[in-house]
Amino acid sequence: MLIRRPDDVLPSEITPREVYFNRRQWMAGAAGLALTASLPKGLEAAPLSGAKSPFSTDEKKTSREDVTSYNNYYEFGTGKEDPAAKAGSLKTAPWTVKVDGMVGKPAEFAIEDLIKSPALEERIYRMRCVEGWSMVIPWVGFPLADLIKRVEPLGSAKYIAFETAFRPDEMPGLDSIFPVLEWPYVEGLRLDEAMNPLTLLAVGLYGETLPNQNGAPIRLVVPWKYGFKGIKSITRISFVDKQPPTSWNKQAPSEYGFYANVNPNVDHPRWSQATERRIGEGGLFAKRRPTLMFNGYAEQVASLYTGMDLRKLY
Ligand SMILES: Nc1nc2c(c(=O)[nH]1)N[C@H]1C(S)=C(S)[C@@H](COP(=O)(O)O)O[C@H]1N2
Ligand SMILES: [Mo]
């Protein structure tokens, strides 16, 4: 059982700085892995804040405990508890994000520099997983559009492809005998979706740098799409002229499309998408909530899809 702490207390307030750093150094040693698993989550996190965003929802936030202990991150196993238990083995420093392809200024960004972005904001977003559950998460991040402008995309660039780190030594899920997905995990967006002001590169949540299970040190957040579009622990972003392959679409094309816009009117072939269970809301007897078109962000994004048949392009 993990030690719990109130949602609003930062680990830096509980642990004196010296103790915190000594412990980190010690963890880097041979006993590191076993120790990481028994520590309270977030102990290694550093405080990180951003300006309040007008794009935030005022719905009740999902507790930090739920946000950081009920996760999908198949590189660490397929169980919801696997990422919190196992993702501590991913080394998130040093870390760089390579940006290449059809851009005028290809670049390799060090994570420290990205985290210092003056565009950092706190964005409280509704998140909807294709499996039928949802959360409300206070992310800290900056608009993907900011990074896009810095690398000056060429006119030929129409899509952006994203790639997660591929580290068999640090990701126990990668050597499964029956891999669920082809690795590395890849995702993609159309350039106009990527430029939309709602699209975020998140580097933190709940006022701290991202926990590993949530995609440290940097992950994508696209609040009007199903959760699987939110690729974690990104190492590469490539500008391309054709729709890039995406992991879940390759795995089961009839179940998971490239667009993956949240849509209560288009069922998954094996279940309805009309309603959702909000994580943390009273167990078995909690009423399911109706799922909203574009997850409630229609006003900001519906115009991206005018004229498209969203039944075919799911
Ligand atoms: N690299 C990678 N990214 C990933 C996944 C994954 O398995 N691997 N799972 C996706 C899915 S299905 C969901 S619902 C979200 C969950 O994000 P969270 O755990 O931070 O809530 O991460 C997405 N990003
Ligand atoms: Mo998901």
mmCIF file of C-alpha atoms and ligand atoms in Angstrom:
data_model
loop_
_atom_site.group_PDB
_atom_site.id
_atom_site.type_symbol
_atom_site.label_atom_id
_atom_site.label_comp_id
_atom_site.label_asym_id
_atom_site.label_seq_id
_atom_site.Cartn_x
_atom_site.Cartn_y
_atom_site.Cartn_z
ATOM 1 C CA MET A 1 0.000 0.000 0.000
ATOM 2 C CA LEU A 2 1.416 3.363 -0.931
ATOM 3 C CA ILE A 3 1.558 6.201 1.535
ATOM 4 C CA ARG A 4 -1.079 8.729 0.621
ATOM 5 C CA ARG A 5 -0.859 12.467 1.084
ATOM 6 C CA PRO A 6 -3.346 15.277 0.635
ATOM 7 C CA ASP A 7 -3.852 16.409 -2.951
ATOM 8 C CA ASP A 8 -2.753 19.942 -2.290
ATOM 9 C CA VAL A 9 0.582 19.301 -0.569
ATOM 10 C CA LEU A 10 3.665 19.325 -2.781
ATOM 11 C CA PRO A 11 6.293 16.679 -2.045
ATOM 12 C CA SER A 12 8.831 19.489 -1.762
ATOM 13 C CA GLU A 13 6.880 20.736 1.253
ATOM 14 C CA ILE A 14 6.982 17.360 2.967
ATOM 15 C CA THR A 15 10.566 16.397 2.224
ATOM 16 C CA PRO A 16 13.373 18.803 3.087
ATOM 17 C CA ARG A 17 15.430 19.557 -0.001
ATOM 18 C CA GLU A 18 18.637 17.907 1.236
ATOM 19 C CA VAL A 19 16.872 14.679 2.137
ATOM 20 C CA TYR A 20 15.128 14.720 -1.223
ATOM 21 C CA PHE A 21 18.364 15.096 -3.170
ATOM 22 C CA ASN A 22 20.309 12.578 -1.090
ATOM 23 C CA ARG A 23 17.589 10.080 -1.608
ATOM 24 C CA ARG A 24 17.656 10.681 -5.342
ATOM 25 C CA GLN A 25 21.395 10.067 -5.468
ATOM 26 C CA TRP A 26 21.034 6.934 -3.438
ATOM 27 C CA MET A 27 18.265 5.715 -5.696
ATOM 28 C CA ALA A 28 20.572 5.992 -8.659
ATOM 29 C CA GLY A 29 22.535 3.136 -7.086
ATOM 30 C CA ALA A 30 21.980 -0.596 -7.426
ATOM 31 C CA ALA A 31 19.028 -0.712 -5.063
ATOM 32 C CA GLY A 32 17.306 2.056 -7.000
ATOM 33 C CA LEU A 33 14.599 0.112 -8.767
ATOM 34 C CA ALA A 34 13.208 -1.731 -5.780
ATOM 35 C CA LEU A 35 13.185 1.440 -3.718
ATOM 36 C CA THR A 36 11.403 3.497 -6.350
ATOM 37 C CA ALA A 37 8.447 1.151 -6.286
ATOM 38 C CA SER A 38 7.948 1.530 -2.547
ATOM 39 C CA LEU A 39 8.230 5.303 -2.389
ATOM 40 C CA PRO A 40 5.190 7.538 -2.369
ATOM 41 C CA LYS A 41 4.451 8.690 -5.879
ATOM 42 C CA GLY A 42 5.686 12.110 -6.827
ATOM 43 C CA LEU A 43 8.592 12.233 -4.355
ATOM 44 C CA GLU A 44 11.001 12.981 -7.176
ATOM 45 C CA ALA A 45 8.787 15.606 -8.720
ATOM 46 C CA ALA A 46 9.818 19.253 -8.827
ATOM 47 C CA PRO A 47 7.319 22.087 -8.414
ATOM 48 C CA LEU A 48 6.116 23.509 -11.707
ATOM 49 C CA SER A 49 3.440 26.098 -12.197
ATOM 50 C CA GLY A 50 1.891 28.038 -15.017
ATOM 51 C CA ALA A 51 -0.520 30.886 -15.616
ATOM 52 C CA LYS A 52 -4.205 30.040 -15.215
ATOM 53 C CA SER A 53 -5.743 29.302 -18.594
ATOM 54 C CA PRO A 54 -9.105 30.494 -19.928
ATOM 55 C CA PHE A 55 -9.397 27.052 -21.583
ATOM 56 C CA SER A 56 -9.717 25.287 -18.211
ATOM 57 C CA THR A 57 -12.916 23.529 -17.222
ATOM 58 C CA ASP A 58 -14.345 24.337 -13.785
ATOM 59 C CA GLU A 59 -15.486 20.746 -13.248
ATOM 60 C CA LYS A 60 -14.274 18.964 -10.120
ATOM 61 C CA LYS A 61 -10.713 17.688 -10.600
ATOM 62 C CA THR A 62 -9.996 13.968 -10.371
ATOM 63 C CA SER A 63 -7.810 13.379 -7.286
ATOM 64 C CA ARG A 64 -4.045 13.359 -7.765
ATOM 65 C CA GLU A 65 -4.044 9.836 -6.364
ATOM 66 C CA ASP A 66 -6.403 8.607 -9.114
ATOM 67 C CA VAL A 67 -4.664 10.559 -11.887
ATOM 68 C CA THR A 68 -1.317 8.984 -10.978
ATOM 69 C CA SER A 69 -2.384 5.440 -10.126
ATOM 70 C CA TYR A 70 -4.961 4.509 -12.809
ATOM 71 C CA ASN A 71 -3.059 4.748 -16.082
ATOM 72 C CA ASN A 72 -2.559 3.321 -19.539
ATOM 73 C CA TYR A 73 1.097 3.047 -20.536
ATOM 74 C CA TYR A 74 1.589 -0.328 -22.213
ATOM 75 C CA GLU A 75 5.377 -0.040 -22.325
ATOM 76 C CA PHE A 76 5.080 -0.883 -18.617
ATOM 77 C CA GLY A 77 2.320 -3.490 -18.835
ATOM 78 C CA THR A 78 -1.357 -3.611 -19.708
ATOM 79 C CA GLY A 79 -2.791 -3.347 -16.178
ATOM 80 C CA LYS A 80 -4.026 0.011 -14.899
ATOM 81 C CA GLU A 81 -1.699 -0.294 -11.873
ATOM 82 C CA ASP A 82 1.370 -1.326 -13.887
ATOM 83 C CA PRO A 83 2.562 2.163 -14.914
ATOM 84 C CA ALA A 84 2.565 3.531 -11.333
ATOM 85 C CA ALA A 85 4.326 0.398 -10.086
ATOM 86 C CA LYS A 86 6.885 0.038 -12.873
ATOM 87 C CA ALA A 87 7.483 3.291 -14.757
ATOM 88 C CA GLY A 88 10.008 4.462 -12.143
ATOM 89 C CA SER A 89 12.656 2.596 -14.145
ATOM 90 C CA LEU A 90 12.398 5.053 -17.071
ATOM 91 C CA LYS A 91 15.302 7.509 -16.947
ATOM 92 C CA THR A 92 13.849 10.878 -17.847
ATOM 93 C CA ALA A 93 17.090 12.876 -17.536
ATOM 94 C CA PRO A 94 18.909 13.668 -19.691
ATOM 95 C CA TRP A 95 16.117 13.897 -22.287
ATOM 96 C CA THR A 96 15.896 15.526 -25.684
ATOM 97 C CA VAL A 97 13.100 15.883 -28.209
ATOM 98 C CA LYS A 98 14.270 15.716 -31.796
ATOM 99 C CA VAL A 99 12.198 17.762 -34.256
ATOM 100 C CA ASP A 100 12.824 16.947 -37.897
ATOM 101 C CA GLY A 101 11.263 16.401 -41.328
ATOM 102 C CA MET A 102 9.657 19.183 -43.356
ATOM 103 C CA VAL A 103 10.780 22.164 -41.315
ATOM 104 C CA GLY A 104 13.049 25.096 -42.022
ATOM 105 C CA LYS A 105 14.781 24.807 -38.651
ATOM 106 C CA PRO A 106 15.150 21.215 -37.441
ATOM 107 C CA ALA A 107 16.169 21.160 -33.792
ATOM 108 C CA GLU A 108 16.899 19.023 -30.793
ATOM 109 C CA PHE A 109 15.355 20.495 -27.647
ATOM 110 C CA ALA A 110 16.647 19.684 -24.173
ATOM 111 C CA ILE A 111 13.777 19.042 -21.790
ATOM 112 C CA GLU A 112 15.092 21.650 -19.308
ATOM 113 C CA ASP A 113 14.638 24.320 -21.960
ATOM 114 C CA LEU A 114 11.130 23.203 -22.876
ATOM 115 C CA ILE A 115 10.066 23.195 -19.220
ATOM 116 C CA LYS A 116 11.240 26.818 -18.973
ATOM 117 C CA SER A 117 8.809 27.873 -21.713
ATOM 118 C CA PRO A 118 7.316 31.303 -20.940
ATOM 119 C CA ALA A 119 4.087 29.948 -22.457
ATOM 120 C CA LEU A 120 3.628 27.465 -19.578
ATOM 121 C CA GLU A 121 0.006 27.329 -18.389
ATOM 122 C CA GLU A 122 -2.112 25.313 -16.036
ATOM 123 C CA ARG A 123 -4.875 23.752 -18.150
ATOM 124 C CA ILE A 124 -7.613 21.784 -16.450
ATOM 125 C CA TYR A 125 -8.951 19.458 -19.132
ATOM 126 C CA ARG A 126 -11.601 16.780 -19.332
ATOM 127 C CA MET A 127 -9.941 13.589 -20.615
ATOM 128 C CA ARG A 128 -11.913 10.685 -22.152
ATOM 129 C CA CYS A 129 -10.423 7.217 -22.684
ATOM 130 C CA VAL A 130 -11.780 5.069 -25.519
ATOM 131 C CA GLU A 131 -12.445 2.358 -22.901
ATOM 132 C CA GLY A 132 -15.285 4.451 -21.424
ATOM 133 C CA TRP A 133 -13.821 6.264 -18.415
ATOM 134 C CA SER A 134 -12.928 9.905 -17.956
ATOM 135 C CA MET A 135 -10.968 12.198 -15.648
ATOM 136 C CA VAL A 136 -10.454 15.932 -15.110
ATOM 137 C CA ILE A 137 -6.722 16.664 -14.985
ATOM 138 C CA PRO A 138 -4.853 19.885 -14.131
ATOM 139 C CA TRP A 139 -2.018 19.724 -16.659
ATOM 140 C CA VAL A 140 0.930 22.089 -16.805
ATOM 141 C CA GLY A 141 2.154 22.590 -20.343
ATOM 142 C CA PHE A 142 2.533 24.854 -23.341
ATOM 143 C CA PRO A 143 0.679 24.926 -26.660
ATOM 144 C CA LEU A 144 2.205 22.591 -29.252
ATOM 145 C CA ALA A 145 1.733 25.529 -31.666
ATOM 146 C CA ASP A 146 4.550 27.338 -29.820
ATOM 147 C CA LEU A 147 7.070 24.643 -30.645
ATOM 148 C CA ILE A 148 5.747 24.330 -34.202
ATOM 149 C CA LYS A 149 6.320 28.034 -34.882
ATOM 150 C CA ARG A 150 9.895 27.800 -33.607
ATOM 151 C CA VAL A 151 10.887 25.171 -36.209
ATOM 152 C CA GLU A 152 9.191 26.913 -39.157
ATOM 153 C CA PRO A 153 7.235 24.175 -40.981
ATOM 154 C CA LEU A 154 7.547 24.090 -44.774
ATOM 155 C CA GLY A 155 4.448 24.497 -46.921
ATOM 156 C CA SER A 156 4.686 20.801 -47.826
ATOM 157 C CA ALA A 157 4.189 19.676 -44.182
ATOM 158 C CA LYS A 158 0.604 18.467 -43.647
ATOM 159 C CA TYR A 159 0.860 16.175 -40.614
ATOM 160 C CA ILE A 160 3.001 15.719 -37.521
ATOM 161 C CA ALA A 161 4.211 12.299 -36.366
ATOM 162 C CA PHE A 162 5.166 11.639 -32.730
ATOM 163 C CA GLU A 163 7.284 8.863 -31.268
ATOM 164 C CA THR A 164 7.700 7.553 -27.702
ATOM 165 C CA ALA A 165 11.088 6.453 -26.349
ATOM 166 C CA PHE A 166 11.963 2.830 -27.146
ATOM 167 C CA ARG A 167 14.025 1.519 -24.199
ATOM 168 C CA PRO A 168 13.714 -2.242 -23.644
ATOM 169 C CA ASP A 169 16.047 -2.044 -20.625
ATOM 170 C CA GLU A 170 13.835 0.507 -18.912
ATOM 171 C CA MET A 171 10.406 -0.560 -20.195
ATOM 172 C CA PRO A 172 9.454 -4.054 -19.006
ATOM 173 C CA GLY A 173 6.394 -4.210 -21.303
ATOM 174 C CA LEU A 174 8.516 -4.156 -24.439
ATOM 175 C CA ASP A 175 9.828 -7.694 -24.092
ATOM 176 C CA SER A 176 6.421 -9.331 -23.710
ATOM 177 C CA ILE A 177 6.199 -12.559 -25.738
ATOM 178 C CA PHE A 178 2.793 -11.449 -27.010
ATOM 179 C CA PRO A 179 3.228 -7.746 -27.687
ATOM 180 C CA VAL A 180 -0.089 -5.900 -27.804
ATOM 181 C CA LEU A 181 1.361 -3.084 -29.887
ATOM 182 C CA GLU A 182 4.231 -2.588 -32.293
ATOM 183 C CA TRP A 183 6.952 -0.460 -30.675
ATOM 184 C CA PRO A 184 7.830 2.339 -30.463
ATOM 185 C CA TYR A 185 4.391 3.811 -29.726
ATOM 186 C CA VAL A 186 3.600 6.322 -32.474
ATOM 187 C CA GLU A 187 0.854 8.908 -32.940
ATOM 188 C CA GLY A 188 -0.038 11.672 -35.338
ATOM 189 C CA LEU A 189 -2.074 14.816 -35.871
ATOM 190 C CA ARG A 190 -3.062 16.823 -38.901
ATOM 191 C CA LEU A 191 -1.097 20.095 -38.873
ATOM 192 C CA ASP A 192 -4.198 22.235 -38.207
ATOM 193 C CA GLU A 193 -5.169 19.983 -35.266
ATOM 194 C CA ALA A 194 -1.642 20.320 -33.940
ATOM 195 C CA MET A 195 -1.797 24.120 -34.289
ATOM 196 C CA ASN A 196 -5.135 24.414 -32.466
ATOM 197 C CA PRO A 197 -4.642 26.377 -29.226
ATOM 198 C CA LEU A 198 -6.162 23.527 -27.163
ATOM 199 C CA THR A 199 -3.398 21.088 -28.178
ATOM 200 C CA LEU A 200 -0.868 20.938 -25.383
ATOM 201 C CA LEU A 201 2.571 19.517 -24.756
ATOM 202 C CA ALA A 202 2.286 18.695 -21.062
ATOM 203 C CA VAL A 203 5.352 18.680 -18.828
ATOM 204 C CA GLY A 204 3.537 18.573 -15.492
ATOM 205 C CA LEU A 205 0.330 17.950 -13.586
ATOM 206 C CA TYR A 206 -1.023 19.052 -10.211
ATOM 207 C CA GLY A 207 1.692 21.712 -9.977
ATOM 208 C CA GLU A 208 4.664 19.365 -10.391
ATOM 209 C CA THR A 209 6.719 17.871 -13.203
ATOM 210 C CA LEU A 210 5.009 14.826 -14.742
ATOM 211 C CA PRO A 211 5.169 11.527 -12.881
ATOM 212 C CA ASN A 212 6.656 8.796 -15.115
ATOM 213 C CA GLN A 213 3.370 6.893 -15.285
ATOM 214 C CA ASN A 214 1.716 9.948 -16.863
ATOM 215 C CA GLY A 215 4.342 10.291 -19.588
ATOM 216 C CA ALA A 216 7.356 12.110 -18.145
ATOM 217 C CA PRO A 217 9.084 14.203 -19.114
ATOM 218 C CA ILE A 218 6.822 15.410 -21.951
ATOM 219 C CA ARG A 219 3.605 14.106 -23.505
ATOM 220 C CA LEU A 220 0.844 15.190 -25.834
ATOM 221 C CA VAL A 221 -2.623 16.212 -24.578
ATOM 222 C CA VAL A 222 -5.467 16.611 -27.097
ATOM 223 C CA PRO A 223 -8.617 17.024 -24.993
ATOM 224 C CA TRP A 224 -11.204 16.510 -27.763
ATOM 225 C CA LYS A 225 -9.733 13.120 -28.770
ATOM 226 C CA TYR A 226 -9.731 9.730 -27.057
ATOM 227 C CA GLY A 227 -6.882 9.280 -24.583
ATOM 228 C CA PHE A 228 -4.726 7.066 -26.791
ATOM 229 C CA LYS A 229 -3.857 10.084 -28.969
ATOM 230 C CA GLY A 230 -2.024 11.519 -25.943
ATOM 231 C CA ILE A 231 1.331 9.898 -26.633
ATOM 232 C CA LYS A 232 3.685 9.762 -23.641
ATOM 233 C CA SER A 233 7.432 10.298 -23.126
ATOM 234 C CA ILE A 234 8.007 11.828 -26.565
ATOM 235 C CA THR A 235 11.507 11.699 -28.082
ATOM 236 C CA ARG A 236 10.757 12.669 -31.676
ATOM 237 C CA ILE A 237 8.368 14.940 -33.567
ATOM 238 C CA SER A 238 8.499 14.755 -37.381
ATOM 239 C CA PHE A 239 6.767 16.958 -39.943
ATOM 240 C CA VAL A 240 5.507 14.892 -42.890
ATOM 241 C CA ASP A 241 3.297 15.250 -45.971
ATOM 242 C CA LYS A 242 1.245 12.049 -45.560
ATOM 243 C CA GLN A 243 -0.984 10.793 -42.745
ATOM 244 C CA PRO A 244 1.427 8.981 -40.425
ATOM 245 C CA PRO A 245 0.781 5.510 -38.960
ATOM 246 C CA THR A 246 -0.581 5.436 -35.397
ATOM 247 C CA SER A 247 -0.136 2.584 -32.916
ATOM 248 C CA TRP A 248 -3.740 1.685 -32.112
ATOM 249 C CA ASN A 249 -4.864 2.092 -35.706
ATOM 250 C CA LYS A 250 -2.158 -0.372 -36.820
ATOM 251 C CA GLN A 251 -3.215 -2.784 -34.061
ATOM 252 C CA ALA A 252 -6.954 -2.749 -34.903
ATOM 253 C CA PRO A 253 -7.910 -0.421 -37.772
ATOM 254 C CA SER A 254 -11.630 -1.169 -37.536
ATOM 255 C CA GLU A 255 -11.683 -0.170 -33.858
ATOM 256 C CA TYR A 256 -9.332 2.821 -33.678
ATOM 257 C CA GLY A 257 -9.138 5.476 -36.369
ATOM 258 C CA PHE A 258 -6.547 8.129 -37.082
ATOM 259 C CA TYR A 259 -8.841 10.951 -35.949
ATOM 260 C CA ALA A 260 -10.211 9.353 -32.760
ATOM 261 C CA ASN A 261 -12.362 12.392 -32.011
ATOM 262 C CA VAL A 262 -14.555 11.812 -28.965
ATOM 263 C CA ASN A 263 -17.983 11.134 -30.483
ATOM 264 C CA PRO A 264 -20.961 9.764 -28.533
ATOM 265 C CA ASN A 265 -22.754 9.019 -31.836
ATOM 266 C CA VAL A 266 -20.133 6.667 -33.233
ATOM 267 C CA ASP A 267 -19.842 3.458 -31.217
ATOM 268 C CA HIS A 268 -16.688 1.445 -30.901
ATOM 269 C CA PRO A 269 -17.504 -1.837 -32.744
ATOM 270 C CA ARG A 270 -17.605 -3.696 -29.401
ATOM 271 C CA TRP A 271 -19.215 -1.093 -27.103
ATOM 272 C CA SER A 272 -21.155 2.158 -27.005
ATOM 273 C CA GLN A 273 -19.393 5.511 -26.615
ATOM 274 C CA ALA A 274 -22.574 7.323 -25.510
ATOM 275 C CA THR A 275 -21.687 7.503 -21.808
ATOM 276 C CA GLU A 276 -18.651 7.469 -19.551
ATOM 277 C CA ARG A 277 -17.646 6.669 -15.980
ATOM 278 C CA ARG A 278 -15.858 9.532 -14.217
ATOM 279 C CA ILE A 279 -12.965 8.028 -12.236
ATOM 280 C CA GLY A 280 -13.362 8.663 -8.493
ATOM 281 C CA GLU A 281 -17.137 8.956 -8.638
ATOM 282 C CA GLY A 282 -18.597 6.411 -6.258
ATOM 283 C CA GLY A 283 -17.819 2.912 -7.534
ATOM 284 C CA LEU A 284 -20.336 0.521 -8.999
ATOM 285 C CA PHE A 285 -23.472 2.532 -8.341
ATOM 286 C CA ALA A 286 -22.251 5.848 -9.692
ATOM 287 C CA LYS A 287 -24.324 7.068 -12.598
ATOM 288 C CA ARG A 288 -22.522 7.175 -15.924
ATOM 289 C CA ARG A 289 -22.319 10.611 -17.534
ATOM 290 C CA PRO A 290 -23.328 11.331 -21.086
ATOM 291 C CA THR A 291 -20.257 11.720 -23.317
ATOM 292 C CA LEU A 292 -20.180 15.058 -25.113
ATOM 293 C CA MET A 293 -19.386 15.646 -28.798
ATOM 294 C CA PHE A 294 -15.667 16.408 -29.088
ATOM 295 C CA ASN A 295 -15.558 15.754 -25.328
ATOM 296 C CA GLY A 296 -17.246 19.113 -24.751
ATOM 297 C CA TYR A 297 -14.761 21.103 -26.854
ATOM 298 C CA ALA A 298 -16.949 21.356 -29.993
ATOM 299 C CA GLU A 299 -17.050 25.141 -29.898
ATOM 300 C CA GLN A 300 -13.264 25.302 -30.294
ATOM 301 C CA VAL A 301 -12.646 22.395 -32.690
ATOM 302 C CA ALA A 302 -15.777 21.388 -34.657
ATOM 303 C CA SER A 303 -14.760 23.694 -37.522
ATOM 304 C CA LEU A 304 -11.628 21.591 -38.120
ATOM 305 C CA TYR A 305 -13.885 18.828 -39.435
ATOM 306 C CA THR A 306 -16.561 20.593 -41.477
ATOM 307 C CA GLY A 307 -17.520 18.543 -44.517
ATOM 308 C CA MET A 308 -15.950 15.351 -43.156
ATOM 309 C CA ASP A 309 -18.005 12.202 -42.576
ATOM 310 C CA LEU A 310 -17.118 11.488 -38.939
ATOM 311 C CA ARG A 311 -18.612 7.979 -39.175
ATOM 312 C CA LYS A 312 -16.113 7.024 -41.833
ATOM 313 C CA LEU A 313 -13.249 9.136 -40.509
ATOM 314 C CA TYR A 314 -13.555 7.998 -36.875
HETATM 315 N N1 LIG B 1 3.615 5.732 -25.182
HETATM 316 C C1 LIG B 1 2.353 5.538 -24.802
HETATM 317 N N2 LIG B 1 1.510 6.580 -24.714
HETATM 318 C C2 LIG B 1 0.232 6.392 -24.316
HETATM 319 C C3 LIG B 1 -0.267 5.103 -24.020
HETATM 320 C C4 LIG B 1 0.642 4.006 -24.112
HETATM 321 O O1 LIG B 1 0.307 2.838 -23.864
HETATM 322 N N3 LIG B 1 1.940 4.266 -24.498
HETATM 323 N N4 LIG B 1 -1.608 4.935 -23.653
HETATM 324 C C5 LIG B 1 -2.557 5.975 -24.111
HETATM 325 C C6 LIG B 1 -3.889 5.829 -23.528
HETATM 326 S S1 LIG B 1 -4.853 4.555 -24.115
HETATM 327 C C7 LIG B 1 -4.406 6.717 -22.620
HETATM 328 S S2 LIG B 1 -6.031 6.629 -22.105
HETATM 329 C C8 LIG B 1 -3.564 7.809 -22.055
HETATM 330 C C9 LIG B 1 -3.606 7.761 -20.536
HETATM 331 O O2 LIG B 1 -2.907 8.856 -19.982
HETATM 332 P P1 LIG B 1 -2.811 9.006 -18.381
HETATM 333 O O3 LIG B 1 -2.331 7.684 -17.859
HETATM 334 O O4 LIG B 1 -1.846 10.119 -18.132
HETATM 335 O O5 LIG B 1 -4.192 9.331 -17.893
HETATM 336 O O6 LIG B 1 -2.190 7.698 -22.465
HETATM 337 C C10 LIG B 1 -2.014 7.383 -23.840
HETATM 338 N N5 LIG B 1 -0.621 7.482 -24.200
HETATM 339 MO MO MO B 2 -7.083 5.064 -23.476
#
